[in-house]
PDB file of C-alpha atoms in Angstrom:
ATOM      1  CA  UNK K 127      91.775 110.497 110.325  1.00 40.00           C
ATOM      2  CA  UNK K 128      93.625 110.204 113.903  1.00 42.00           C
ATOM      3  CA  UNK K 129      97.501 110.213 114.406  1.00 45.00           C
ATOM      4  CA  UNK K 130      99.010 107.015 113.149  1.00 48.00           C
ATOM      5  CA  UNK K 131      98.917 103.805 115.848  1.00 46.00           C
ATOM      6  CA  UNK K 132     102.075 101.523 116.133  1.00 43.00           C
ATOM      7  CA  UNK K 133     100.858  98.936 113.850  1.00 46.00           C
ATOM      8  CA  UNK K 134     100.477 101.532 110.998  1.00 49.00           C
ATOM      9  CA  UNK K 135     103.422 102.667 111.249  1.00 49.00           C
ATOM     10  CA  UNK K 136     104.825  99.222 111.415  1.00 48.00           C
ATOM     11  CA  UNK K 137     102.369  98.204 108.285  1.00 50.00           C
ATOM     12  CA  UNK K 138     104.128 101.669 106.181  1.00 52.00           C
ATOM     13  CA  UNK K 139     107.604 101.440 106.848  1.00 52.00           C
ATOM     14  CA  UNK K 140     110.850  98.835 106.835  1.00 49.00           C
ATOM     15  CA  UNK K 141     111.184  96.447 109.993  1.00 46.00           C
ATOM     16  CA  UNK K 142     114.207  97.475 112.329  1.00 46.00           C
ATOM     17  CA  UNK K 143     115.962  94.117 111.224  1.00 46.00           C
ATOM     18  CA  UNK K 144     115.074  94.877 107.468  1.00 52.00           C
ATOM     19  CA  UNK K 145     116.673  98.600 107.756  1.00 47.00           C
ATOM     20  CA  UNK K 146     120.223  97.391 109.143  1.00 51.00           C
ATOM     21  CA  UNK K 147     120.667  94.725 106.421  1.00 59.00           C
ATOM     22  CA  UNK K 148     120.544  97.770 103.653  1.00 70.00           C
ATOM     23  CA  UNK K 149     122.062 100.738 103.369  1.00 89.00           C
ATOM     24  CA  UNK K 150     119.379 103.523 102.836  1.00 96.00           C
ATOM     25  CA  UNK K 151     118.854 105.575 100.155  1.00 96.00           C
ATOM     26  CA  UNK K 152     118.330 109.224 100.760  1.00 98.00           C
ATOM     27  CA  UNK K 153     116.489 111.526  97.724  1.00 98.00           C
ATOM     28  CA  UNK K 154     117.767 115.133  96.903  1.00 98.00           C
ATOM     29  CA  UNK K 155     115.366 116.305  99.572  1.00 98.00           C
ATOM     30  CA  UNK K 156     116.878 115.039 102.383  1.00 98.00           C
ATOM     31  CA  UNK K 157     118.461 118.052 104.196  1.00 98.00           C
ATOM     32  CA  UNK K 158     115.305 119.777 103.641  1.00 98.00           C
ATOM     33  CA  UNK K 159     113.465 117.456 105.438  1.00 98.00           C
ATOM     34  CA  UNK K 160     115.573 117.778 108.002  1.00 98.00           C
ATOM     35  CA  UNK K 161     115.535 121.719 108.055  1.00 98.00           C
ATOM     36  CA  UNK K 162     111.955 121.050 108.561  1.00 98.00           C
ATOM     37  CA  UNK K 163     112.017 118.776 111.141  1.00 98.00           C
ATOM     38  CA  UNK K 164     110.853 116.194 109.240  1.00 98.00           C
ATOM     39  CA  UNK K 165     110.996 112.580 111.290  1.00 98.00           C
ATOM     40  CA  UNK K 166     112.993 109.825 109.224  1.00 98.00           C
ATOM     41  CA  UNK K 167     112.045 106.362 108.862  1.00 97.00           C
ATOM     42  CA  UNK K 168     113.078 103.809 106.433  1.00 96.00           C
ATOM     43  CA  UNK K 169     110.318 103.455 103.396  1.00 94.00           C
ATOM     44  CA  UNK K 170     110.849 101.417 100.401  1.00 91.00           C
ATOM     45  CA  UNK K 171     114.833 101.827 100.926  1.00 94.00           C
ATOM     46  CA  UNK K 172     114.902 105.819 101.143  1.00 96.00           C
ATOM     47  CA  UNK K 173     114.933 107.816 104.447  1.00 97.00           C
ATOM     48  CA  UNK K 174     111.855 109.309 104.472  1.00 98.00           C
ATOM     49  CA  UNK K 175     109.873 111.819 106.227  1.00 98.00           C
ATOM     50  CA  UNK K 176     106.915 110.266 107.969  1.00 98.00           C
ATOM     51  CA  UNK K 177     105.702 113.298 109.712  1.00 98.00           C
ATOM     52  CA  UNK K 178     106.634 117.096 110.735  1.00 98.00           C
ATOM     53  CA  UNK K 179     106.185 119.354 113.728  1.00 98.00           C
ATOM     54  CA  UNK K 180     102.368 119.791 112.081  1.00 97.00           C
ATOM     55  CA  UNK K 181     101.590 116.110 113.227  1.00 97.00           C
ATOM     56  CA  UNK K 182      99.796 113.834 110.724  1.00 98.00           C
ATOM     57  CA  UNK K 183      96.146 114.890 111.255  1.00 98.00           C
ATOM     58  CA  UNK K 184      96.918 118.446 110.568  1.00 98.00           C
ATOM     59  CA  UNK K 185      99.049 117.483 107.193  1.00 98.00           C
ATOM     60  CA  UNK K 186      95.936 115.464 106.673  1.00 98.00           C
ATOM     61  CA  UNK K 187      93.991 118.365 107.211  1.00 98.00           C
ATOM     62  CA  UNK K 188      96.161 121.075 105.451  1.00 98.00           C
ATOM     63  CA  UNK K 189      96.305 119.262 102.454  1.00 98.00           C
ATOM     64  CA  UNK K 190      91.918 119.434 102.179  1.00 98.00           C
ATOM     65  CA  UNK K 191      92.335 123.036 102.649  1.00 98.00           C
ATOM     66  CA  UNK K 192      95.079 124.338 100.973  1.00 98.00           C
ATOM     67  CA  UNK K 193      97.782 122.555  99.197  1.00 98.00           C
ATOM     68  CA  UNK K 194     100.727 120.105 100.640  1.00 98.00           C
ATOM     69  CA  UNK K 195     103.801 119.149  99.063  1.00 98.00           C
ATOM     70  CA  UNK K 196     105.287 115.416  98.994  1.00 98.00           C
ATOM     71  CA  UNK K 197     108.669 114.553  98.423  1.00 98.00           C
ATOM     72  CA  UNK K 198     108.042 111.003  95.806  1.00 98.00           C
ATOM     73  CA  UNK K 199     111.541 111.073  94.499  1.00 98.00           C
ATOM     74  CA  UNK K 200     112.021 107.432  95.623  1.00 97.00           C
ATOM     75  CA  UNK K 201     109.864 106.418  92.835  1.00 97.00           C
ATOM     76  CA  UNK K 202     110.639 105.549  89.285  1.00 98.00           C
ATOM     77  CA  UNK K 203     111.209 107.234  86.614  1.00 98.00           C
ATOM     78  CA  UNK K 204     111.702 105.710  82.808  1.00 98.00           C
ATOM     79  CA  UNK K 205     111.591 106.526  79.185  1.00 98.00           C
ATOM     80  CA  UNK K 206     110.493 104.170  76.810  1.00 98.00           C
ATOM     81  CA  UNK K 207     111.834 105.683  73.005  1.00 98.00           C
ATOM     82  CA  UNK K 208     110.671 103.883  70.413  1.00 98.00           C
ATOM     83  CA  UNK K 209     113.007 102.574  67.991  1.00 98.00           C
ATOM     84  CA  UNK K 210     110.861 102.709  64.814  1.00 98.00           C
ATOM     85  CA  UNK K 211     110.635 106.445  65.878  1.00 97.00           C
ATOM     86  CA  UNK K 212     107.103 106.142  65.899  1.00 98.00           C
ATOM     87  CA  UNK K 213     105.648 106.912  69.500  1.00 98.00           C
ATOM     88  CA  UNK K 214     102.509 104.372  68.445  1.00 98.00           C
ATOM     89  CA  UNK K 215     104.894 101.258  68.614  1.00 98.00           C
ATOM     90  CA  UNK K 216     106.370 102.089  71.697  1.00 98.00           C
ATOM     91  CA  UNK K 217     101.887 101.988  73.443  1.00 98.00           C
ATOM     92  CA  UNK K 218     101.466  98.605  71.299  1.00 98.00           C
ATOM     93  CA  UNK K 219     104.844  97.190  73.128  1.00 98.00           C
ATOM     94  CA  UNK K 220     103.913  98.380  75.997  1.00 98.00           C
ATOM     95  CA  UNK K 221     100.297  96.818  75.840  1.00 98.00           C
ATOM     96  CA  UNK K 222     101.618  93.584  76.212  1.00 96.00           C
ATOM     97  CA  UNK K 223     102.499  94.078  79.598  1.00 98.00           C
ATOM     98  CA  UNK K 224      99.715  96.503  80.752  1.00 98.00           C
ATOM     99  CA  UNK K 225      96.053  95.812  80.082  1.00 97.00           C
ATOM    100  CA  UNK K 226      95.021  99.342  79.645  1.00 98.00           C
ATOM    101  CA  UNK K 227      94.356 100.669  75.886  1.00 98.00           C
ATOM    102  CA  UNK K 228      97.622 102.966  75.674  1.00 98.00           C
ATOM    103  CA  UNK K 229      97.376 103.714  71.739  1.00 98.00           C
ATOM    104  CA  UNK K 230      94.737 105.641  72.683  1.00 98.00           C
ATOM    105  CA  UNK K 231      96.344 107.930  74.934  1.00 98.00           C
ATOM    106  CA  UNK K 232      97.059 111.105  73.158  1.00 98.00           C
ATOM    107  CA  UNK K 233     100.604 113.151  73.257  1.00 98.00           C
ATOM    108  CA  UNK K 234     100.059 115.261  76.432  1.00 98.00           C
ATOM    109  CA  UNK K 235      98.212 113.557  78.433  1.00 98.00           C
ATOM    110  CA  UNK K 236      98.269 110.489  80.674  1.00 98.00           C
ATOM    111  CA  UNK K 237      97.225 107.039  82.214  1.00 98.00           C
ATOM    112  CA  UNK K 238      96.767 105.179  85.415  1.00 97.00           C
ATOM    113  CA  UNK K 239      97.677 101.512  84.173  1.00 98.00           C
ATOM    114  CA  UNK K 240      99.035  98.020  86.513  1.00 97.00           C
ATOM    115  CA  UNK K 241     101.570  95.410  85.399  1.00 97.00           C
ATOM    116  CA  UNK K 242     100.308  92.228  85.246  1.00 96.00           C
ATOM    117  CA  UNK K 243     101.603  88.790  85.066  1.00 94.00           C
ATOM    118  CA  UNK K 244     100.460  85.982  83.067  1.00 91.00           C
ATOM    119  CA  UNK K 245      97.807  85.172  86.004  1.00 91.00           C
ATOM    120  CA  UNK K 246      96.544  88.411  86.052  1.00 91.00           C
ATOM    121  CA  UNK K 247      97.933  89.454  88.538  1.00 94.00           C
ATOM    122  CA  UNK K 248      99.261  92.804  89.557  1.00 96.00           C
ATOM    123  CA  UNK K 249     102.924  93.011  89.605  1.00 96.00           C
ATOM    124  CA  UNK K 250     102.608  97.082  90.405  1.00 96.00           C
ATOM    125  CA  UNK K 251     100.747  99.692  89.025  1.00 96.00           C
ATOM    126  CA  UNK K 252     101.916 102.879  87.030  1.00 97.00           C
ATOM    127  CA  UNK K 253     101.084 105.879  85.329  1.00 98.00           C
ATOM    128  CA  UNK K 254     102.061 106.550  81.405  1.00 98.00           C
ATOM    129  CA  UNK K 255     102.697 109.650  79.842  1.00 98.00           C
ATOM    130  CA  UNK K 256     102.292 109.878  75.719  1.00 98.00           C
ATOM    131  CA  UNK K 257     105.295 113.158  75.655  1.00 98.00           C
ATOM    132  CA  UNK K 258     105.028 113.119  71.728  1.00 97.00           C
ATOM    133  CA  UNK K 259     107.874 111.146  70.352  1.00 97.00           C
ATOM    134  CA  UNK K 260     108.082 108.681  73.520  1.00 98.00           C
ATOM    135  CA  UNK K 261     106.119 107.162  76.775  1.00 98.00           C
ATOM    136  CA  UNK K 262     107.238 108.466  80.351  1.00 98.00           C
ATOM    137  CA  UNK K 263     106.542 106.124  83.111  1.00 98.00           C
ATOM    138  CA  UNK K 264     106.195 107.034  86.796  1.00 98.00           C
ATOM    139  CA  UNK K 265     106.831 103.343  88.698  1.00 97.00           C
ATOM    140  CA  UNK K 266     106.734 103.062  92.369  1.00 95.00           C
ATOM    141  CA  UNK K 267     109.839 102.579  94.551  1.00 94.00           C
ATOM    142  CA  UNK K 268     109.261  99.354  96.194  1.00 91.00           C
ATOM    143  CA  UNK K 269     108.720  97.419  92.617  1.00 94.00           C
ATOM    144  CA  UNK K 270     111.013  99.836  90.083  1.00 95.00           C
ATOM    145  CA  UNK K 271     113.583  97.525  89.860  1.00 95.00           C
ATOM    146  CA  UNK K 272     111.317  94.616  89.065  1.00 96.00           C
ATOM    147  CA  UNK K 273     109.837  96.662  86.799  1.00 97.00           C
ATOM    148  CA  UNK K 274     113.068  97.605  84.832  1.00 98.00           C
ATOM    149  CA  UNK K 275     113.833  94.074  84.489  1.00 97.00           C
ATOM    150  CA  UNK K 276     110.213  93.275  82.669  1.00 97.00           C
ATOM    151  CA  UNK K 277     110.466  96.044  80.219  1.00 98.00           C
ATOM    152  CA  UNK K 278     114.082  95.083  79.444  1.00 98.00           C
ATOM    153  CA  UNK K 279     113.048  91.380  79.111  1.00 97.00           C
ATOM    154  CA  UNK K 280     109.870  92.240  76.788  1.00 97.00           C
ATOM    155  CA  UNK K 281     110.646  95.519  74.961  1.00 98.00           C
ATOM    156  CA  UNK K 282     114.062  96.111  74.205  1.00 97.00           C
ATOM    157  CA  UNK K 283     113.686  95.010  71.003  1.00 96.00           C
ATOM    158  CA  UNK K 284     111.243  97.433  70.171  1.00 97.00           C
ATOM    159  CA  UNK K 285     112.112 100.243  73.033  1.00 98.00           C
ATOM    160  CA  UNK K 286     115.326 101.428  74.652  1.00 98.00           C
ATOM    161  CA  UNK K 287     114.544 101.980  78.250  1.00 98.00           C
ATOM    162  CA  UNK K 288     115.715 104.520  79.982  1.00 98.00           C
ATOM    163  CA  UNK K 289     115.750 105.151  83.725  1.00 98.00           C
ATOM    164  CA  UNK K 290     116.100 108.694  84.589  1.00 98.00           C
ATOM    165  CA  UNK K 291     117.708 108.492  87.912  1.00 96.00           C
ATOM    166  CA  UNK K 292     118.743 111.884  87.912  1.00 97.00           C
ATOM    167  CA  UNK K 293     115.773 113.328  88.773  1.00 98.00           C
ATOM    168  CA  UNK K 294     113.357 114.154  91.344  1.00 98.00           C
ATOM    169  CA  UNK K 295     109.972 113.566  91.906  1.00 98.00           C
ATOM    170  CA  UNK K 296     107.736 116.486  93.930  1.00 98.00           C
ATOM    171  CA  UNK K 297     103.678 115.912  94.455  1.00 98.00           C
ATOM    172  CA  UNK K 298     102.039 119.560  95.379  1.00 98.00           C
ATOM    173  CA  UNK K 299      98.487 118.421  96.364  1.00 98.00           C
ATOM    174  CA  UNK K 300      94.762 120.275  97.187  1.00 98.00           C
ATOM    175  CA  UNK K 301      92.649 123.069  96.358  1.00 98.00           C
ATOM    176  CA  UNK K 302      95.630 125.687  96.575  1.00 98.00           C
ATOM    177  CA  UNK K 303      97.953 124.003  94.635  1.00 98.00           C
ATOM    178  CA  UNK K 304      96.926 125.486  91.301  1.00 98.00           C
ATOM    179  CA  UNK K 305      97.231 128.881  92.478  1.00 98.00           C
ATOM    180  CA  UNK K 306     101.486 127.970  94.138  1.00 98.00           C
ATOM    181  CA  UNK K 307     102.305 126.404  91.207  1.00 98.00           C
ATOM    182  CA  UNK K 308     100.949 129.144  88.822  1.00 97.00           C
ATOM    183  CA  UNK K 309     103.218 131.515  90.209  1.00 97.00           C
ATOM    184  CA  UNK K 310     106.096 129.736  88.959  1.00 97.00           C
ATOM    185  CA  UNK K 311     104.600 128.338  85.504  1.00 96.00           C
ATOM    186  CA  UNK K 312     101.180 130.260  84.817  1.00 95.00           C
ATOM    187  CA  UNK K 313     100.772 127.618  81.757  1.00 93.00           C
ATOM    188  CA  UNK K 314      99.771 124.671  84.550  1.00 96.00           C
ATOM    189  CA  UNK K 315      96.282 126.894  85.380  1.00 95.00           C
ATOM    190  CA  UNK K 316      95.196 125.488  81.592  1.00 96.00           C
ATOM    191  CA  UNK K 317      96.287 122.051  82.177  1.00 98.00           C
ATOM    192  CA  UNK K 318      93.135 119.792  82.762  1.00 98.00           C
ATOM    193  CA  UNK K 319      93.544 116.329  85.276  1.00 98.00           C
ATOM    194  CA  UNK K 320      95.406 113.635  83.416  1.00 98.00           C
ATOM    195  CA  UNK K 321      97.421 116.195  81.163  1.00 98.00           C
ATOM    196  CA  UNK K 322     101.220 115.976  81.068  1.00 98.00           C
ATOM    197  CA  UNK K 323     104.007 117.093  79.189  1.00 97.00           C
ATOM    198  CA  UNK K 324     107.136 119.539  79.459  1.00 97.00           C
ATOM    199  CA  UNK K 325     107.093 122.711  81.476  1.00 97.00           C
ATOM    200  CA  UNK K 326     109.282 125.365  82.245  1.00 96.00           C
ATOM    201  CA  UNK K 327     109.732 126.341  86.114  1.00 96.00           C
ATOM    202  CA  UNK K 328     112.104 128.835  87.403  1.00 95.00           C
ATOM    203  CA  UNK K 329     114.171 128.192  83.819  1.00 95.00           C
ATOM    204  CA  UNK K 330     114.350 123.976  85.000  1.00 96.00           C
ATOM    205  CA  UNK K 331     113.432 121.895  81.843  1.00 96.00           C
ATOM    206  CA  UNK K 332     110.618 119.889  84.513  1.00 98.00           C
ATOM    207  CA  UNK K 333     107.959 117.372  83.261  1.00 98.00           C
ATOM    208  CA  UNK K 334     104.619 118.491  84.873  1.00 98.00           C
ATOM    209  CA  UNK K 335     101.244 116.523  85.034  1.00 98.00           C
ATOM    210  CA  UNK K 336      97.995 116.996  86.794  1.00 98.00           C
ATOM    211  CA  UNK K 337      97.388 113.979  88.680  1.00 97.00           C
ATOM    212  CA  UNK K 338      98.206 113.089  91.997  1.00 94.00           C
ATOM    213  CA  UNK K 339      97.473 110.009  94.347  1.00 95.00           C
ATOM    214  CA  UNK K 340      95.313 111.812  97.568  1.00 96.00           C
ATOM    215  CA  UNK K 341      91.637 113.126  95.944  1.00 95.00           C
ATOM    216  CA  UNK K 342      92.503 116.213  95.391  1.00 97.00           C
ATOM    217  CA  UNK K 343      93.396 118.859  92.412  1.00 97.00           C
ATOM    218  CA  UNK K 344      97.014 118.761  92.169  1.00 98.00           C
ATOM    219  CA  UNK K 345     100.099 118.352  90.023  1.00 98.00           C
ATOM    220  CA  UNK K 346     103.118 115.667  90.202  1.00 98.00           C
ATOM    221  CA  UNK K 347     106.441 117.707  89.223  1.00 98.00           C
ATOM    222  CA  UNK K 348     109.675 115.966  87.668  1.00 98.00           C
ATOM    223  CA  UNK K 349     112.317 117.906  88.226  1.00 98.00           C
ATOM    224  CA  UNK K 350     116.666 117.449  87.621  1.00 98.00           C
ATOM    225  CA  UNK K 351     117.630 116.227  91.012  1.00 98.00           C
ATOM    226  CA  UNK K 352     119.884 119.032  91.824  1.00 98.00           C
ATOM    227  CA  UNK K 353     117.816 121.612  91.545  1.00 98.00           C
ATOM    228  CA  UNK K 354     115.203 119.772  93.530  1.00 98.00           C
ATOM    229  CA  UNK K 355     115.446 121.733  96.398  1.00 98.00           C
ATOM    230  CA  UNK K 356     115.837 125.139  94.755  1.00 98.00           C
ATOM    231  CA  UNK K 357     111.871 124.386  93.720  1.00 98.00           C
ATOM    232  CA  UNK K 358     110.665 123.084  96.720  1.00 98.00           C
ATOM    233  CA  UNK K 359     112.358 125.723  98.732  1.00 98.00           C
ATOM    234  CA  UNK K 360     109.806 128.150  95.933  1.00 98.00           C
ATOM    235  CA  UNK K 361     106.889 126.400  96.179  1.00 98.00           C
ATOM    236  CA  UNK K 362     107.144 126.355 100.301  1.00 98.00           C
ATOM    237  CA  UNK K 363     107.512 130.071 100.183  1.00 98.00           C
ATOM    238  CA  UNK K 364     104.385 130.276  99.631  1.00 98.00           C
ATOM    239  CA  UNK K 365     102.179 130.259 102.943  1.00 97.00           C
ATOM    240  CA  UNK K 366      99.464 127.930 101.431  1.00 98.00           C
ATOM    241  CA  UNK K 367     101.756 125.577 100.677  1.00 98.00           C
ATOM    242  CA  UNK K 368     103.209 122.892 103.866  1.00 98.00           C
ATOM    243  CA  UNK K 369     105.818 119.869 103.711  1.00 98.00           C
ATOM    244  CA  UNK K 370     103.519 116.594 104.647  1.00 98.00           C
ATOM    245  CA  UNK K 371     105.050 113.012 105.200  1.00 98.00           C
ATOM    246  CA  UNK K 372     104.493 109.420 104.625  1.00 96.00           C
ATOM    247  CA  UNK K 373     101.337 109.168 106.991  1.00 97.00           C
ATOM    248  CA  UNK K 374      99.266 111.847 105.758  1.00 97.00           C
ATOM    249  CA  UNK K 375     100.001 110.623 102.107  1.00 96.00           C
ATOM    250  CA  UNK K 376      98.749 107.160 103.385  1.00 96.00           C
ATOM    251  CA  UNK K 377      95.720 108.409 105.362  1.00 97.00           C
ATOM    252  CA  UNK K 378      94.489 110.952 102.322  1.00 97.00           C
ATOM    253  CA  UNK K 379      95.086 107.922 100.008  1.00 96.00           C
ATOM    254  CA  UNK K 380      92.290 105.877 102.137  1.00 95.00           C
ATOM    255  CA  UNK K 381      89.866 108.418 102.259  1.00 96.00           C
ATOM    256  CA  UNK K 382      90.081 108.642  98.574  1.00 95.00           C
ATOM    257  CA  UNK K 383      89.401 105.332  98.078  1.00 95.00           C
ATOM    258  CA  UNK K 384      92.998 105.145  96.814  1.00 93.00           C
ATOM    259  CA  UNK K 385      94.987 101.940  96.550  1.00 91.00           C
ATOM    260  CA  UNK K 386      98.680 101.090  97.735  1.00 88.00           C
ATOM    261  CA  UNK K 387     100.516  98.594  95.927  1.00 88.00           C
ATOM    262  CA  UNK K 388     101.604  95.612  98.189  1.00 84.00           C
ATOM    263  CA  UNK K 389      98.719  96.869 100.474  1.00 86.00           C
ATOM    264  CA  UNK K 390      95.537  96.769  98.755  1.00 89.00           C
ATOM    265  CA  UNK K 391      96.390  95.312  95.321  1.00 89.00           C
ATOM    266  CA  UNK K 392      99.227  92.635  94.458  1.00 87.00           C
ATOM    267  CA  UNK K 393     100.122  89.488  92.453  1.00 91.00           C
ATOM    268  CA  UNK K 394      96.555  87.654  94.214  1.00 83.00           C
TER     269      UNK K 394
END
């Protein structure tokens, strides 16, 4: 991967003209960025971090080699609970909407899955979490409130749907990022790819699984929104571990063979 050319950058984030008619969002990382001279752009609504001093080659890089972390707190973030109290009817609602087989998905562990609409295509895709007694969704930013709007619309009458909005979202990514995050919770070191569930870090009641959208070993971390930074201020302590931006999270995405909603998949 080389450093990012205009038109990718143009491709990634808002238009000048789009950014001034909205008022950007900013995620509980946002002075943290900034204390690590992070550069902002507009992404999906949020002020974002594109890059740091590193450069985006050398995230790219540091990320293969030891273990980044990504601020994804724009994304989405809902409950479905089922109202029959039986987790089973809350993967059968949801299967109407999704064409992946989420009965089968067993409490603690998880699924990559895509919206679709009645043509087949894909309105966005998602991953769902079986925590037990109800489904956790992770939804991405551009699309979330679209994607409210269809589970209210189809499942409320089996589902309340809750958006957890008071959270944050952290991705620690590569070979390293194991051995970081197993100084905080040693439990995660037994946790195969695709499991999920409730963890414990630094006494935060987080939701942990070990997935991750750049080819590598790595854990996505949802954690209460204010003590965001208290963790990622942790996990940064350690030396293996570096802040990386928007364009390394695109560029590691493409050499995994990774797609990007709106990009490389949509409604056609």
């Amino acid at each position: 991967p080389g450093e990012w050319s205009p038109e990718t950058v143009r491709s990634l984030v808002m238009s000048a003209s789009d950014a001034a008619s909205v008022v950007l969002k900013r995620t509980p990382l946002y002075d943290l960025h900034l204390a690590h001279g992070g550069k902002m752009v507009p992404f999906a609504g949020y002020e974002m971090p594109v890059q740091y001093p590193m450069g985006v080659l050398k995230e790219h890089l540091h990320t293969r080699a030891g273990a980044g972390l990504f601020d994804v707190s724009h994304m989405g973030q809902i409950v479905l609970r089922p109202k029959s109290g039986k987790v089973e009817d809350a993967a059968l609602a949801l299967e109407r909407l999704v064409p992946q087989d989420i009965v089968a998905v067993a409490a603690g562990r998880q699924r990559y899955a895509q919206f679709t609409n009645t043509d087949g295509g894909i309105l966005d895709d998602l991953m769902v979490a079986n925590f037990g007694d109800h489904l956790f969704l992770v939804v991405n930013a551009a699309c979330k409130a679209e994607d409210e709007a269809l589970l209210r619309t189809h499942l409320s009458e089996s589902c309340a749907i809750e958006v957890l909005a008071d959270r944050a979202l952290l991705a620690l990514q590569g070979p390293k990022a194991a051995e970081a995050l197993s100084r905080l919770c040693p439990d995660v070191a037994a946790m195969k790819f695709m499991d999920a569930g409730p963890r414990q870090l630094m006494g935060l009641d987080c939701f942990v699984s070990r997935s991750g959208y750049t080819g590598e070993d790595g854990f996505e971390i949802s954690v209460p929104a204010a003590a965001a930074e208290k963790l990622a201020t942790a996990l940064l302590a350690d030396k293996a571990v570096a802040p990386i931006g928007l364009g390394a999270r695109d560029s590691l995405r493409l050499e995994a063979g990774l797609c990007l909603y709106g990009h490389d998949i949509d409604t056609a």
